[in-house]
XYZ file of C-alpha atoms in Angstrom:
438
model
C 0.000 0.000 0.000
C 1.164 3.151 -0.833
C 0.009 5.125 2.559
C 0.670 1.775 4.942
C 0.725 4.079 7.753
C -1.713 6.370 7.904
C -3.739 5.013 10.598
C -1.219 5.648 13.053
C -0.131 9.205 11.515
C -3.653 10.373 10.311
C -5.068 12.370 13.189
C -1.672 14.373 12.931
C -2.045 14.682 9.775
C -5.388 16.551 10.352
C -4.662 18.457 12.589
C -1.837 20.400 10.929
C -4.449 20.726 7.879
C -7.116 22.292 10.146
C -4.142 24.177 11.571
C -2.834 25.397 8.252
C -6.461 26.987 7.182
C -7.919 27.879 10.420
C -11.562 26.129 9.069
C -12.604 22.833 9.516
C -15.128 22.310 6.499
C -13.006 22.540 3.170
C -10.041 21.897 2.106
C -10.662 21.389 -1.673
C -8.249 21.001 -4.756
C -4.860 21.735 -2.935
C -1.845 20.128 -5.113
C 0.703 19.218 -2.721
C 3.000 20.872 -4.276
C 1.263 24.300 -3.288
C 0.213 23.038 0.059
C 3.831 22.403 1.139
C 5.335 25.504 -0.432
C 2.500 27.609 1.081
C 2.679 25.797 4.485
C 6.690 24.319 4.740
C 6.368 23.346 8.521
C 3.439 20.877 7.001
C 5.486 19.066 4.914
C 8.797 18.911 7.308
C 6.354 17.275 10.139
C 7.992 13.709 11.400
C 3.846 12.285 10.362
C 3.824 13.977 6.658
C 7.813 12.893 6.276
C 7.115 9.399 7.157
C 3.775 8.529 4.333
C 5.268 10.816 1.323
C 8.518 10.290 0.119
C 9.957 12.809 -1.247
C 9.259 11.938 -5.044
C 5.614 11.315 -4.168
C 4.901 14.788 -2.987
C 5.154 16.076 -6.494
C 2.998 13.925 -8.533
C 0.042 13.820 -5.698
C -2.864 16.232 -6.029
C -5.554 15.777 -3.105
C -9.210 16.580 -3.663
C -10.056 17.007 -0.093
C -14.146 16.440 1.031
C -16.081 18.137 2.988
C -15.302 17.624 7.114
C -18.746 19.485 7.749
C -21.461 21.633 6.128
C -20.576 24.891 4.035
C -20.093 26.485 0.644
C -17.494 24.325 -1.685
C -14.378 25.774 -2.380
C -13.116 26.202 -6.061
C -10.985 23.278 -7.143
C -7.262 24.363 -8.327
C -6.831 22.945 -11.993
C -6.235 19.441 -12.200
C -2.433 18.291 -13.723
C -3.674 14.867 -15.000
C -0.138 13.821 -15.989
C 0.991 14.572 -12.693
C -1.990 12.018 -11.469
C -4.178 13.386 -8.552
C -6.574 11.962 -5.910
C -9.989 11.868 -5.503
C -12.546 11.695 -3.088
C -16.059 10.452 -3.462
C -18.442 11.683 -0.383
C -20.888 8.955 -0.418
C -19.291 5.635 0.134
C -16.087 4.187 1.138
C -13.973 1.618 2.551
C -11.960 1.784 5.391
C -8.329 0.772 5.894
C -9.680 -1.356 8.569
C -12.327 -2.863 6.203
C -15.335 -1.376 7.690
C -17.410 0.859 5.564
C -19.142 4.504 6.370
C -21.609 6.479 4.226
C -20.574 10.503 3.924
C -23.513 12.527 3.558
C -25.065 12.907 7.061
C -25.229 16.248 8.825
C -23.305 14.182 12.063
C -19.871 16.570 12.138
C -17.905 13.797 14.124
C -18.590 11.438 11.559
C -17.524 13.611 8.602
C -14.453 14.372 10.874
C -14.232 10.428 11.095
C -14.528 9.573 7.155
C -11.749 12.606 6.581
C -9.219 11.507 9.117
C -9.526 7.721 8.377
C -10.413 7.698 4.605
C -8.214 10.756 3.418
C -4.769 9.109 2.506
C -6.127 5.694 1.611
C -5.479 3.857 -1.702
C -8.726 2.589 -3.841
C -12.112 2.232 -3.687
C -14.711 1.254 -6.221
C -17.317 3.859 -5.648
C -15.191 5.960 -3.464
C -11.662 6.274 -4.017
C -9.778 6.512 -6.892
C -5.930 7.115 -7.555
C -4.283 8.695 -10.649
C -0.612 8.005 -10.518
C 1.838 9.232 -13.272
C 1.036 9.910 -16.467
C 0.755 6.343 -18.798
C 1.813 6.643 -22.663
C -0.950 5.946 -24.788
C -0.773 7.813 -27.534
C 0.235 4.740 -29.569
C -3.414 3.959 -29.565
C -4.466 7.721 -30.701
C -3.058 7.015 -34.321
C -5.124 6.480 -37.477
C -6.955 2.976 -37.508
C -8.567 2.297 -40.562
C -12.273 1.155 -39.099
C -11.615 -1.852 -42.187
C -8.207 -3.259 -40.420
C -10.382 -2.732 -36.829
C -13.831 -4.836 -38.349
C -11.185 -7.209 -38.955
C -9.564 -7.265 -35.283
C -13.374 -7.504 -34.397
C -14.028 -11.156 -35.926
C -10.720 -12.039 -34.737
C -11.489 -10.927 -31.281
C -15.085 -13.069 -31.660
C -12.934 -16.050 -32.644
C -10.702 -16.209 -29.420
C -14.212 -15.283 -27.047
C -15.222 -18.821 -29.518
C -18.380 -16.822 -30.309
C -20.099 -19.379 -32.654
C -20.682 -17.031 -35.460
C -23.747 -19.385 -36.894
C -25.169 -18.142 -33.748
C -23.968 -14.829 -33.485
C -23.733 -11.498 -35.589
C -21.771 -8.150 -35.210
C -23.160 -4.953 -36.781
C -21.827 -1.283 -36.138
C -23.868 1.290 -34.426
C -23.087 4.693 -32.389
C -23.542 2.502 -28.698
C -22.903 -0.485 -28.607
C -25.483 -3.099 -27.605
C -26.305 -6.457 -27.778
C -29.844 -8.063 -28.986
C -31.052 -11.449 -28.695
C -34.097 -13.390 -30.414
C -33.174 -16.665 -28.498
C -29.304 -18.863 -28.056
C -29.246 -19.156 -31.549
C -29.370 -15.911 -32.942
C -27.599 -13.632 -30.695
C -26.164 -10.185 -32.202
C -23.979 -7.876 -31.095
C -23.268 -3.965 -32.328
C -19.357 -1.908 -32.039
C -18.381 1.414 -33.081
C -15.257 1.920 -34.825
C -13.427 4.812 -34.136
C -10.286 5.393 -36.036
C -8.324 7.172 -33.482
C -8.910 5.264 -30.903
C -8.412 1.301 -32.130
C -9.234 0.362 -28.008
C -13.056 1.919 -27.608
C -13.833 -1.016 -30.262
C -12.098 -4.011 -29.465
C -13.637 -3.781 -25.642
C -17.242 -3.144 -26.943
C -16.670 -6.025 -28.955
C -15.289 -8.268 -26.021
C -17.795 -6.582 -23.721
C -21.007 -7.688 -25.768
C -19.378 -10.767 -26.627
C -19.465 -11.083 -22.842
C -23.500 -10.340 -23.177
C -23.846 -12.363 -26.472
C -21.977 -15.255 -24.442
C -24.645 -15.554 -21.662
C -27.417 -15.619 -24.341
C -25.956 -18.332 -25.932
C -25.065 -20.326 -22.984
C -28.877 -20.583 -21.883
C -30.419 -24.349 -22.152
C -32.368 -25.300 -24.777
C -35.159 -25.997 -22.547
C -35.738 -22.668 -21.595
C -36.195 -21.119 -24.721
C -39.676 -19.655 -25.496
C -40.290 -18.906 -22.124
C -40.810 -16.486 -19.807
C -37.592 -18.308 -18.229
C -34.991 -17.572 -20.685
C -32.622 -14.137 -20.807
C -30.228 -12.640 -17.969
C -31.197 -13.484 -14.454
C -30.860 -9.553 -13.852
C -29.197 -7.020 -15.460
C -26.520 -7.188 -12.310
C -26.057 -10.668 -13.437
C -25.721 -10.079 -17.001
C -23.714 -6.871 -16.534
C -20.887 -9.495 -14.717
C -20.638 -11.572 -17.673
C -19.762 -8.471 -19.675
C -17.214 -6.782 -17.723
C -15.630 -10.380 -16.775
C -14.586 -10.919 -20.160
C -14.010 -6.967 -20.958
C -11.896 -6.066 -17.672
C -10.984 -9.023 -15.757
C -9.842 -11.440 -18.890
C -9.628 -8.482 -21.652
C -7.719 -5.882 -19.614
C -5.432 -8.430 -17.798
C -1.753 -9.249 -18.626
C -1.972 -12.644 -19.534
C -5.019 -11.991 -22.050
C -3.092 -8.693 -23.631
C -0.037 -11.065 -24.192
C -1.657 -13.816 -25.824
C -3.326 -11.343 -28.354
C -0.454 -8.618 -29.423
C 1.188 -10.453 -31.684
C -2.290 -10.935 -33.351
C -3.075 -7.297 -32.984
C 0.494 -6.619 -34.727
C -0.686 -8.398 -37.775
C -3.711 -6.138 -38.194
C -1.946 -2.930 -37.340
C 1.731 -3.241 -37.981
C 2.908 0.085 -39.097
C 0.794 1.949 -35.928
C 2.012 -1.082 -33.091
C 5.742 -1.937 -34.614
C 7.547 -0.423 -32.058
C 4.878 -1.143 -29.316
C 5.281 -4.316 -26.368
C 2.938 -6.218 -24.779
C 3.913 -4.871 -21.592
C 3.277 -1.492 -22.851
C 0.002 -2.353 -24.235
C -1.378 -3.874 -21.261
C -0.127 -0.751 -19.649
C -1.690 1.970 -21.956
C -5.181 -0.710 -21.814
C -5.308 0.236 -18.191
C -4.585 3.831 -17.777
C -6.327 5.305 -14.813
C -7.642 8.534 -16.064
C -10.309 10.659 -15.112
C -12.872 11.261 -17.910
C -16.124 11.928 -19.520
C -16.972 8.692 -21.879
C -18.340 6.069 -19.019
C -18.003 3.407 -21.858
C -14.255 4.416 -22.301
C -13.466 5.089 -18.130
C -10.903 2.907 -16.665
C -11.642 0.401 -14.160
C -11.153 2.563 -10.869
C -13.247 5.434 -11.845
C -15.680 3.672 -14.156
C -18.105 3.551 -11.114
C -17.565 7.152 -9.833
C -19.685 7.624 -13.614
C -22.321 5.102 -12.418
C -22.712 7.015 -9.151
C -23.330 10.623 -11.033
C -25.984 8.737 -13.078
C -27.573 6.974 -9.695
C -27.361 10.102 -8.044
C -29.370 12.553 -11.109
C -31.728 9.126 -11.313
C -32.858 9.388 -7.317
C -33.141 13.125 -7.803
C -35.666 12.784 -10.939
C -37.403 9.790 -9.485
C -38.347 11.607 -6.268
C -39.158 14.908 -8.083
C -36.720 16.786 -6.801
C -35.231 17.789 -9.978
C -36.977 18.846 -13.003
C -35.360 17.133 -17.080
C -34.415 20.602 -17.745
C -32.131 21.012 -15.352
C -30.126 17.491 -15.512
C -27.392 18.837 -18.260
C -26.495 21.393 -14.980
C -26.462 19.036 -11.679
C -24.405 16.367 -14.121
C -22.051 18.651 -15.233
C -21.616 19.824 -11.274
C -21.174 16.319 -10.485
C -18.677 15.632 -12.944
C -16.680 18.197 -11.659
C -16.906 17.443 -7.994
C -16.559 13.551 -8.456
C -13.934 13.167 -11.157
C -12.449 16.836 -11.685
C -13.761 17.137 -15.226
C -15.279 19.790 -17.236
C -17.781 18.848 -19.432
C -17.955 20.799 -22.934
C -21.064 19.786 -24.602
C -24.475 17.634 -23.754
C -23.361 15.171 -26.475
C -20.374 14.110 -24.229
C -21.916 14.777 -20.913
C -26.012 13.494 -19.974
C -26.766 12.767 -24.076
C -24.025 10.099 -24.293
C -26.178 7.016 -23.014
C -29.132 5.069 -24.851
C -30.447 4.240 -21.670
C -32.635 7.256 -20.767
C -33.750 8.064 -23.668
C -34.991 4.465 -23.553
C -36.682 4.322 -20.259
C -33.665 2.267 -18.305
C -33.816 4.113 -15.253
C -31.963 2.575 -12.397
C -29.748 0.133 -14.654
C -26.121 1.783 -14.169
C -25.740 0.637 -10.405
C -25.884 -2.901 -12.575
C -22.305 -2.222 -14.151
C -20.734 -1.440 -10.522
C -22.791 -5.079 -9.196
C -21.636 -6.506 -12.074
C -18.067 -6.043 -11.829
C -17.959 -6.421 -7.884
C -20.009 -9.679 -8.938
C -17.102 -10.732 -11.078
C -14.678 -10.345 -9.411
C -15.499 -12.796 -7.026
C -16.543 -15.348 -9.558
C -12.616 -15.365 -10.308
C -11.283 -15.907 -7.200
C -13.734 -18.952 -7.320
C -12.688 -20.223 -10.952
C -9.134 -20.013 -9.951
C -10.298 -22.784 -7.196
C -11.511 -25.102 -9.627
C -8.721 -24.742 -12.908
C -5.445 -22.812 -13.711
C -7.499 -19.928 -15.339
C -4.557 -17.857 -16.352
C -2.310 -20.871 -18.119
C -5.401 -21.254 -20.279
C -5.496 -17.464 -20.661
C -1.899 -16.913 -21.182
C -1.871 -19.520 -24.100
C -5.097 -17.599 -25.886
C -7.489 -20.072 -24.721
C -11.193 -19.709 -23.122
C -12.563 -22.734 -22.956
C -12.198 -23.060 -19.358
C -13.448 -19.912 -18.455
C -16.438 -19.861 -20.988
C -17.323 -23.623 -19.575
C -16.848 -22.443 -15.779
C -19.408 -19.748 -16.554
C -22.047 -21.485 -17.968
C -22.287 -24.389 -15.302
C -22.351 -21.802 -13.132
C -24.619 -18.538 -14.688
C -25.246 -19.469 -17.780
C -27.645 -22.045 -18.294
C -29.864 -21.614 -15.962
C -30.980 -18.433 -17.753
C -34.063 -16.714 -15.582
C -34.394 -20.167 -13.624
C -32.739 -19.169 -10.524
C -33.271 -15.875 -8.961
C -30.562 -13.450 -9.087
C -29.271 -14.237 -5.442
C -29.767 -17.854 -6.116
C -27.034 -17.344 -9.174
C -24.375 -15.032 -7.453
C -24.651 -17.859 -4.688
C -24.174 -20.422 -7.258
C -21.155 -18.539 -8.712
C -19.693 -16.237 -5.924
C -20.831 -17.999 -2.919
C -21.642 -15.322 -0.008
C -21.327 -12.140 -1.650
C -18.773 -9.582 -0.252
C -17.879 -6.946 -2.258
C -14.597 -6.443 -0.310
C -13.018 -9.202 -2.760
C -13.965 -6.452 -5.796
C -11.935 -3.637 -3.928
C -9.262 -5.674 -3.234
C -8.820 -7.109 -6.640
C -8.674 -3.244 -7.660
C -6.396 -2.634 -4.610
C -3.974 -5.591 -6.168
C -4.075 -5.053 -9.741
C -3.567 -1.605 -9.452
C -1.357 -1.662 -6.438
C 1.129 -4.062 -9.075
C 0.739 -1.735 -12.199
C 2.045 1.186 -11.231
C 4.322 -0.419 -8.423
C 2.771 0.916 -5.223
């Protein structure tokens, strides 16, 4: 862990901040840069000496919450290649493993979430890290959407998408439709400066399109057949996408293949660089194209404008506002234009309110259906040599087939066991913690 201390320290830590701005309800947007040239005592303390070394305190910016009620502060500007921290006020986990809700008018308590949660590592929908700047401008160049319709079938080959059974059509958001398991299709968007946004919409409906296909014959023509719940389904998606696509063993397996379709743009590109640039932690404003730390901080803007409509306190008009507010405050992004901020979903527009808290189940769900599959097979020698059989097989016993049999709990039993969504954060905590070599 990068702040492995700051239990012991963090009460110290607060107090010189309180100290240092004689208020106790903001400290927002303070690079710590600024903070220790403004305040140099801060930065010689024995508690501040002992979590930052000295190279960290340059590439750090902290987004600090709210310790009580009161007018927000302006944020400095944001130096994403210098990587900054955020914090999310409504959830997070403890270093201690307990979790607290932000939010409440109790001032202890928002004392409490500051002081323990302020210099902590990751969390799903609280917490997330951007360390130094990642090259990936390799994937930026021109690819031809032919070459990348190509990649696509290849792509649907290694997933073993039976393509009897399954179609792939373009469209501006991607989505998947199925008729029954044997006519499944699935939709991408090619963008030719940015070869990545396709080839994980592919393996991310492929992930949908899989589950279709995996239901039992039995159950077709029923009211029994489809996803168990759009948590469930949502798991089967991001497994493949971010826990087989995005991970080291997968990206290996497929470069050389990827080489062959784009040689000139990836001929002085490795693997290891690849899986690198594939997993960029990045604040932005495209929740399809969001990395895996803050993809839910863009499911919790959506949750939060949902509750707000729902309840009638806020009116349609007004949404393009509170979610460009929230973008700010939760990931330190300005959004330019309605096309890349509230219009760049299907799902309104098609009457799927409350689905987006599915994508953060979905992955917390998967993540624990690995550390079960690694119980039963060696899932990553299969992955490593392009194969997944395994995995593919492991899901359908276990999701699958039963289609809308089982209830949803019934199914994350069957394929999780007890769920605790502690085993998501610290698969973040891990993969993370390794990639950038925390």
């Amino acid at each position: 862990m990068l702040y492995k201390d700051v239990i012991a320290v963090d009460a110290e830590i607060d107090g010189l901040l309180q100290a240092a701005f004689g208020h106790d309800h903001v400290v927002e947007g303070m690079a710590l840069p600024v903070l220790f040239a403004q305040h140099p005592h801060i930065e010689q303390h024995p508690a501040v000496q002992q979590i930052f070394a000295p190279h960290q305190r340059r590439k750090l910016f902290l987004h600090f919450i709210h310790l009580a009620g009161g007018e927000e502060a302006a944020a400095s500007d944001v130096n994403a290649k210098n990587g900054f921290l955020i914090l999310q006020r409504k959830i997070c986990l403890m270093q201690d493993g307990t979790v607290a809700a932000d939010g409440q008018n109790d001032v202890g308590a928002r004392k409490a979430f500051f002081q323990r949660k302020v210099l902590h590592t990751f969390h799903v929908a609280g917490l997330s890290q951007v360390i130094p700047h990642q090259d990936d401008s390799f994937l930026h160049q021109e690819y031809p959407a032919a070459q990348q319709k190509a990649f696509a079938d290849y792509l649907m080959e290694v997933m073993e998408l039976d393509r009897g059974h399954c179609t792939i059509g373009e469209t501006e958001h991607p989505f998947t439709l199925e008729f029954n398991n044997k006519d499944v299709r699935i939709t991408t968007n090619y963008k030719e400066d940015n070869v990545v946004d396709s080839m994980y919409s592919v393996i991310h409906e492929g992930g949908h399109a899989k589950y279709e296909l995996g239901i039992r014959d039995d159950l077709q023509y029923t009211c029994l057949t489809g996803g168990g719940s759009m948590g469930v389904h949502e798991s089967q998606s991001r497994f493949y996408e971010n826990i087989i696509g995005r991970s080291l063993p997968f990206v290996k397996a497929i470069f050389p293949k990827m080489q062959e379709f784009f040689p000139e743009q990836l001929k002085h590109v490795t693997a290891e660089q690849m899986y690198r640039a594939v997993n960029k932690v990045q604040p932005s404003l495209i929740r399809t194209e969001a990395d895996e730390l803050t993809y839910s901080l863009h499911v919790m803007v959506r949750y939060e404008i949902e509750k707000q409509l729902i309840d009638g306190s806020l009116e349609v008009k007004d949404i393009p506002e509170v979610w460009n507010r929230l973008y700010k405050e939760y990931l330190g992004v300005d959004v330019p234009d309605d096309r890349r901020g509230c219009l760049q979903d299907s799902h309104w527009s098609g009457g799927s309110f409350g689905y987006f808290p599915s994508y953060a189940l979905g992955s917390a769900y998967g993540a624990q259906m690995l550390c079960n599959m690694e119980k039963d097979f060696p899932v990553w020698d299969e992955v490593r040599a392009g194969k997944l059989t395994g995995v593919s097989a492991w899901l359908k016993e276990k999701v699958h087939q039963y289609g809308s049999l089982l209830t949803p709990g019934e199914i994350v039993k069957n394929a999780c066991g007890d769920f605790d969504p502690t085993v998501y954060t610290d698969y973040l905590t891990e993969k993370y913690n390794k990639l950038y070599d925390l």
